[in-house]
PDB file of C-alpha atoms and ligand atoms in Angstrom:
ATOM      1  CA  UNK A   1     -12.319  -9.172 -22.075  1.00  0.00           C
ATOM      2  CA  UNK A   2     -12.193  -6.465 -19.655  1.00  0.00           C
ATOM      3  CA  UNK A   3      -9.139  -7.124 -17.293  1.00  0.00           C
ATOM      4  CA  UNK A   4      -9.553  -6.171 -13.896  1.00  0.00           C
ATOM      5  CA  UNK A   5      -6.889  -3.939 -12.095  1.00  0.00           C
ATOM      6  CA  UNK A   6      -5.551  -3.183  -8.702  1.00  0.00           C
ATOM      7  CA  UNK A   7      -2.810  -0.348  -7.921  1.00  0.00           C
ATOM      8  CA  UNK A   8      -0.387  -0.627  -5.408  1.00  0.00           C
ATOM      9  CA  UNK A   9       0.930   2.651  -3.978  1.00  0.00           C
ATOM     10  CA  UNK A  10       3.743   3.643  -1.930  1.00  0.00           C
ATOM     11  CA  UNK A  11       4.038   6.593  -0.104  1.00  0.00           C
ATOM     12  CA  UNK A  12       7.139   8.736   1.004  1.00  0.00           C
ATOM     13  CA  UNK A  13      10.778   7.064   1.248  1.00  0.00           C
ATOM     14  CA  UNK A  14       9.485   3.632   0.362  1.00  0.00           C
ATOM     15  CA  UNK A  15      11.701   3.826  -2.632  1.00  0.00           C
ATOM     16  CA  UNK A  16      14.452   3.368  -0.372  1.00  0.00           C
ATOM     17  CA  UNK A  17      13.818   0.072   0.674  1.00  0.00           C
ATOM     18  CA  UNK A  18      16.278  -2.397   0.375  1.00  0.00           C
ATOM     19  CA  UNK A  19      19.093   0.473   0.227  1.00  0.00           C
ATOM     20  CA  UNK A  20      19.207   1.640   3.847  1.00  0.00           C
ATOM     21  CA  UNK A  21      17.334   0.738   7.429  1.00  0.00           C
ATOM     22  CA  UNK A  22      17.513  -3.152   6.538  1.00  0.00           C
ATOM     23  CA  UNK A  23      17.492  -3.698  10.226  1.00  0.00           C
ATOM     24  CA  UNK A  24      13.680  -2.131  10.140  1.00  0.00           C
ATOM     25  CA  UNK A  25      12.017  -2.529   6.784  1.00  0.00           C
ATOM     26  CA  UNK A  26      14.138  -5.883   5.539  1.00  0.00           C
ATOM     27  CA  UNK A  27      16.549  -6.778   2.441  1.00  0.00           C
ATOM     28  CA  UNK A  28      13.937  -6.379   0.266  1.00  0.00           C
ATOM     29  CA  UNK A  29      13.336  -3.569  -2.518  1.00  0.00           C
ATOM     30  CA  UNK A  30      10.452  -2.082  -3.707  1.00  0.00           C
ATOM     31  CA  UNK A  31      10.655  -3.628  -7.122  1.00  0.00           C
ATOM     32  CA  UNK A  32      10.925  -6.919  -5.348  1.00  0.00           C
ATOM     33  CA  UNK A  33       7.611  -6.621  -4.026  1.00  0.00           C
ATOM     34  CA  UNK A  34       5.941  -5.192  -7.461  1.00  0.00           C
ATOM     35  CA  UNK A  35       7.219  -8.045  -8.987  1.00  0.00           C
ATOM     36  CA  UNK A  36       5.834 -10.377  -6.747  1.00  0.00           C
ATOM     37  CA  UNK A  37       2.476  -8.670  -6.084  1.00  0.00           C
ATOM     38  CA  UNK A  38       2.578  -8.562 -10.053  1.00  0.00           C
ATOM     39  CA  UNK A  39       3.025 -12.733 -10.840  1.00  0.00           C
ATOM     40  CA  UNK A  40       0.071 -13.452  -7.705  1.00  0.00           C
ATOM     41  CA  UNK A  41      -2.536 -11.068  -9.459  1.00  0.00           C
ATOM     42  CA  UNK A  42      -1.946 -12.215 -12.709  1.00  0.00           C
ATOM     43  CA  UNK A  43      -2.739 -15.806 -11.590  1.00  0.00           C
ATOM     44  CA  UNK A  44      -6.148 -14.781 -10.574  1.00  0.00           C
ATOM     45  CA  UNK A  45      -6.237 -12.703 -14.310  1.00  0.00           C
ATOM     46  CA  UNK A  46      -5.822  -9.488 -12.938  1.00  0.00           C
ATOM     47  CA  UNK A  47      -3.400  -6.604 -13.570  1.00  0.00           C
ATOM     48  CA  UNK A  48      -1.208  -4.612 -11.141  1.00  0.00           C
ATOM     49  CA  UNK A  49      -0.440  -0.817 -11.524  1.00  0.00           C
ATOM     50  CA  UNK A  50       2.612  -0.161  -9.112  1.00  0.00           C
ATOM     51  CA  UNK A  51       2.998   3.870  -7.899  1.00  0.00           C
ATOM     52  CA  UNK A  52       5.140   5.670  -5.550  1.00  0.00           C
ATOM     53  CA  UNK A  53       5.202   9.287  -4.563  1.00  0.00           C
ATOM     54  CA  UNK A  54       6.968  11.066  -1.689  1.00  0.00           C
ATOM     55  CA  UNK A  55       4.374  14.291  -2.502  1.00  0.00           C
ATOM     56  CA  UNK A  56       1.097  13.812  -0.402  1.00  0.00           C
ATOM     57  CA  UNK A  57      -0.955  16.330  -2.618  1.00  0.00           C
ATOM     58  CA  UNK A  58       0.177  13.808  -5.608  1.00  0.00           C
ATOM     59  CA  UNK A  59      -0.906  10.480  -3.665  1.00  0.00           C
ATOM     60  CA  UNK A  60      -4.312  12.453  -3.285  1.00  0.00           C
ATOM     61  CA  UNK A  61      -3.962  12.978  -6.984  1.00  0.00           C
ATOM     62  CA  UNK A  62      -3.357   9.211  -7.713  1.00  0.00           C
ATOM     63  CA  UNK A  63      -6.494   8.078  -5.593  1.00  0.00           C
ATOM     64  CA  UNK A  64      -8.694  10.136  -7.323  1.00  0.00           C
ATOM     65  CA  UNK A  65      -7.925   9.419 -10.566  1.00  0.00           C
ATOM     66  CA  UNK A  66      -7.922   5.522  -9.222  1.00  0.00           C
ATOM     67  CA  UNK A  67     -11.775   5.945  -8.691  1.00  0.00           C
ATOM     68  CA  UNK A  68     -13.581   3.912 -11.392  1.00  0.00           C
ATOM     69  CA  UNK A  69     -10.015   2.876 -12.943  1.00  0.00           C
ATOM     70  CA  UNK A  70      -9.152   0.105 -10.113  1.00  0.00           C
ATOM     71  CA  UNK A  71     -10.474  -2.476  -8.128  1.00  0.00           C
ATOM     72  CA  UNK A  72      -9.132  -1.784  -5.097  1.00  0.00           C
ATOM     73  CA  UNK A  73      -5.582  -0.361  -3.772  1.00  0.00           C
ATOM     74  CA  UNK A  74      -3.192  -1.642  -2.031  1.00  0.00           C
ATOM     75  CA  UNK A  75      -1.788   1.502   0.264  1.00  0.00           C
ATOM     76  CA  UNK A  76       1.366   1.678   2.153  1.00  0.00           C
ATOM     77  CA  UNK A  77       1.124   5.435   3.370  1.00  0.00           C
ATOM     78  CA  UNK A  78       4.242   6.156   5.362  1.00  0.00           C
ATOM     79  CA  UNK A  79       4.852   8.595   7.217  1.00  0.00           C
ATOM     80  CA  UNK A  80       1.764  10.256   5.874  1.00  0.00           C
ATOM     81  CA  UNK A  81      -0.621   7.537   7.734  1.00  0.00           C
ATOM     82  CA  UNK A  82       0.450   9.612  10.983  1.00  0.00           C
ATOM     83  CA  UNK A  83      -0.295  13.008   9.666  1.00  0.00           C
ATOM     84  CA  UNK A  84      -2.547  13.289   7.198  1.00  0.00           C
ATOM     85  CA  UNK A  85      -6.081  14.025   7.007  1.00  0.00           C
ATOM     86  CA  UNK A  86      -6.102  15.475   2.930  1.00  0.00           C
ATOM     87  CA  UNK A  87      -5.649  11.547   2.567  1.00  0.00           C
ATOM     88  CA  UNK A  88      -8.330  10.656   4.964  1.00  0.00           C
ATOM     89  CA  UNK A  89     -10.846  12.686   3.033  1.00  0.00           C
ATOM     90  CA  UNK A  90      -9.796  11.211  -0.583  1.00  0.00           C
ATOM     91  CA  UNK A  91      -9.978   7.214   0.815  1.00  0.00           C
ATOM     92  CA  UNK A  92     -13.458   8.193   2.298  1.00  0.00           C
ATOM     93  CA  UNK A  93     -14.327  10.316  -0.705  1.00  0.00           C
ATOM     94  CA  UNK A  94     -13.737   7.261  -3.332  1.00  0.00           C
ATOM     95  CA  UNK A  95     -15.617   4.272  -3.856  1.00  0.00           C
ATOM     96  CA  UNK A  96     -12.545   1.996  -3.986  1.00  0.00           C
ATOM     97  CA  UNK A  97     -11.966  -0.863  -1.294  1.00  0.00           C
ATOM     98  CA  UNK A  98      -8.422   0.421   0.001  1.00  0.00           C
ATOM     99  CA  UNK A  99      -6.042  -2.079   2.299  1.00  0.00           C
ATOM    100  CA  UNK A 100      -3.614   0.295   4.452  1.00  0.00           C
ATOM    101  CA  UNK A 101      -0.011  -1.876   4.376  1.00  0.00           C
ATOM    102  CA  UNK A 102       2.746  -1.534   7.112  1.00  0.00           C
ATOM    103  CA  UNK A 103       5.661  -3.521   6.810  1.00  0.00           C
ATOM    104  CA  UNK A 104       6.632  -3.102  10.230  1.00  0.00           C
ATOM    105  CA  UNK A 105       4.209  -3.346  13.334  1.00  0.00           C
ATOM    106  CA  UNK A 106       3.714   0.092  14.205  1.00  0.00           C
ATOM    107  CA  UNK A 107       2.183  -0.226  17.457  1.00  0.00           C
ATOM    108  CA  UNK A 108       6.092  -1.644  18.486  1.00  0.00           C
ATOM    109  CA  UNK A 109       7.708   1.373  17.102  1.00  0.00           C
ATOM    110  CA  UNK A 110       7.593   5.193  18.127  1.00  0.00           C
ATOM    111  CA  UNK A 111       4.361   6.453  19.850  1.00  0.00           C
ATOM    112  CA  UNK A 112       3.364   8.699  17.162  1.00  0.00           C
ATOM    113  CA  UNK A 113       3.424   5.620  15.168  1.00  0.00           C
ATOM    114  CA  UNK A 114       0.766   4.336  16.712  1.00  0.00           C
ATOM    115  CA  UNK A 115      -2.157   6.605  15.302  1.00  0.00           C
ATOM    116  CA  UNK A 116      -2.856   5.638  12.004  1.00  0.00           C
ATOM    117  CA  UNK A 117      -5.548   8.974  10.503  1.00  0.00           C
ATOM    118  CA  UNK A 118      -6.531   6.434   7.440  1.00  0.00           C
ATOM    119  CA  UNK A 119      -7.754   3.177   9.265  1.00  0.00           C
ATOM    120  CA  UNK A 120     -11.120   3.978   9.659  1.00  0.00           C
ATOM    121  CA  UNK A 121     -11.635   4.999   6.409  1.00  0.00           C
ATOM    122  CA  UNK A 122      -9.858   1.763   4.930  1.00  0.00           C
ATOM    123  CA  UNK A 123     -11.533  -1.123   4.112  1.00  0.00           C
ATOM    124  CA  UNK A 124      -8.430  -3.376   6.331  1.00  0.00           C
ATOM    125  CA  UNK A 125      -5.241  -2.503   7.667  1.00  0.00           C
ATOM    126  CA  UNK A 126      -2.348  -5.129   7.661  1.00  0.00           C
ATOM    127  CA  UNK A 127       0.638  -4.384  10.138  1.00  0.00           C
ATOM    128  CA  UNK A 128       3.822  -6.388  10.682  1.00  0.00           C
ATOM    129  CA  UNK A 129       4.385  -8.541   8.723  1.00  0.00           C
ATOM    130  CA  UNK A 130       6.993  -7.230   6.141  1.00  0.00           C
ATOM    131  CA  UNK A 131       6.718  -7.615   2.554  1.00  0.00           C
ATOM    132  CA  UNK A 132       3.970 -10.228   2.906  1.00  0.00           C
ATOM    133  CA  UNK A 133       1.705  -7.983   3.541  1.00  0.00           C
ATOM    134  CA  UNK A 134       1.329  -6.451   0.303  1.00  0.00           C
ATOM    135  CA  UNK A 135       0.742 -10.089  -0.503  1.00  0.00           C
ATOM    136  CA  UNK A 136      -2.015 -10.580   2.163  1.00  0.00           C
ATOM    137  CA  UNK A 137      -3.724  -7.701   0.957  1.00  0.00           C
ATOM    138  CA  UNK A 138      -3.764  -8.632  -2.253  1.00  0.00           C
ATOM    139  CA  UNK A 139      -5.132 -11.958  -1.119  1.00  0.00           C
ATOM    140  CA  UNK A 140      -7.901  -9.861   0.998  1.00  0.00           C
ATOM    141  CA  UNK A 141      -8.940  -7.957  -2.747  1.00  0.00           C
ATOM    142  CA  UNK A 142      -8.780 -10.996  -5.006  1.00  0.00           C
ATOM    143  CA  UNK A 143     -11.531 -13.124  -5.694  1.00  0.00           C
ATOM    144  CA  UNK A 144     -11.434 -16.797  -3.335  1.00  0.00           C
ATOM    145  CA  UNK A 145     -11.024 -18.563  -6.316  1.00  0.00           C
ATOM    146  CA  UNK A 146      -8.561 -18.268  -9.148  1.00  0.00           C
TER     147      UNK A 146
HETATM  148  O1  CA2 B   1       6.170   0.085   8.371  1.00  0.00           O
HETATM  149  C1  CA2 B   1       5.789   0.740   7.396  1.00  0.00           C
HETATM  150  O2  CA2 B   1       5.512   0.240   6.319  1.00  0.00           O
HETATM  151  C2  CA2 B   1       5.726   2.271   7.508  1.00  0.00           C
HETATM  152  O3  CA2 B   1       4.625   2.711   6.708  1.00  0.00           O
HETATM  153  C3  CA2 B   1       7.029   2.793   6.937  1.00  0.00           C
HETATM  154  C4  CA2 B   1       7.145   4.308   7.045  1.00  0.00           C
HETATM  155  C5  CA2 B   1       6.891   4.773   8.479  1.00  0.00           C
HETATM  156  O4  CA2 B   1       6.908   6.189   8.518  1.00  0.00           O
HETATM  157  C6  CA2 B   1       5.563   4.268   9.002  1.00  0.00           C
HETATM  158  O5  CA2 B   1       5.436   4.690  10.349  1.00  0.00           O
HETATM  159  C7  CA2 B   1       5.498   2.749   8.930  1.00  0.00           C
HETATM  160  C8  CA2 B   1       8.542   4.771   6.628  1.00  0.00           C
HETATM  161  C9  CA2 B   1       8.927   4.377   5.247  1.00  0.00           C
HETATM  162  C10 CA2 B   1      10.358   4.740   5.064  1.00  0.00           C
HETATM  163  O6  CA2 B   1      10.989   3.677   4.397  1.00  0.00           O
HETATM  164  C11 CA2 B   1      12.346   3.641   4.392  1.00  0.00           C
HETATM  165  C12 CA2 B   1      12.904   2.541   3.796  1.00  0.00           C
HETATM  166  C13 CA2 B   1      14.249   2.400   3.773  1.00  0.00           C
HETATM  167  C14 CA2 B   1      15.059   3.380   4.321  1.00  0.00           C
HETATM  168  C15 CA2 B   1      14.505   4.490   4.906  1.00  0.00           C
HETATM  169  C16 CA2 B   1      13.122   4.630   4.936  1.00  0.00           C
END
């Protein structure tokens, strides 16, 4: 039977959660949150794919190759939400329903934090509410029922 897929992707420094900044992004590490985004897809029968880059020419790589191969994505952009359009063009380019992910509200943070280049070409953004909101927009890509 044909297994359906989502990917997760992380953009730039997001490997370093859990090892400094607690006091922004939380105690958590990235492979905490794989492994729990993992265990919640596979109890609707679906399969996660888990990527990080710090390069934004390769994130534009890994969406275009995601075309036709995923479901959806689950996208936490980083610092690259603020800055670029290349990723813009590739969400709106694709036919894939994309969630943008912030762990921490950025509208409470920095000013140039508060322009995000990718919303309006995202199918949802989730802001705020730390790891769970990989889960939420998981939730938001899954089937209602299991
Ligand atoms: O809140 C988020 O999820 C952000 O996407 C995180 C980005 C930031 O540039 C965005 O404005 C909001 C930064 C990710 C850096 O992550 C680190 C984790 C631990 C230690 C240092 C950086």
């Amino acid at each position: 039977m044909y297994l359906k897929r989502l990917l997760m992707l992380n953009g730039p420094n997001l490997n370093l959660l859990g090892k400094r900044e607690n006091e922004v992004y939380g105690e958590f590490t990235l492979q905490d949150i794989e492994n729990e985004i993992t265990k919640l897809v596979e109890d609707y029968g679906y399969r996660l794919d888990s990527k990080q880059s710090n390069h934004e020419g390769e994130l534009v790589d890994i969406l275009q190759a995601a075309d036709g191969e995923y479901d959806g994505v689950i996208f936490n952009p980083a610092a690259y939400t603020h800055t670029s359009v290349a990723l813009h063009d590739v969400i709106k380019a694709i036919s894939l329903p994309v969630i943008e992910v912030h762990i921490s509200n950025i509208h409470s943070r920095e000013e140039f934090r508060h322009k995000s280049l990718l919303a309006s070409v995202c199918y949802g953004q989730i802001i705020g509410f730390g790891k769970q909101g990989y889960r939420l927009a998981a939730l938001a890509l899954l089937p209602e029922q299991k």
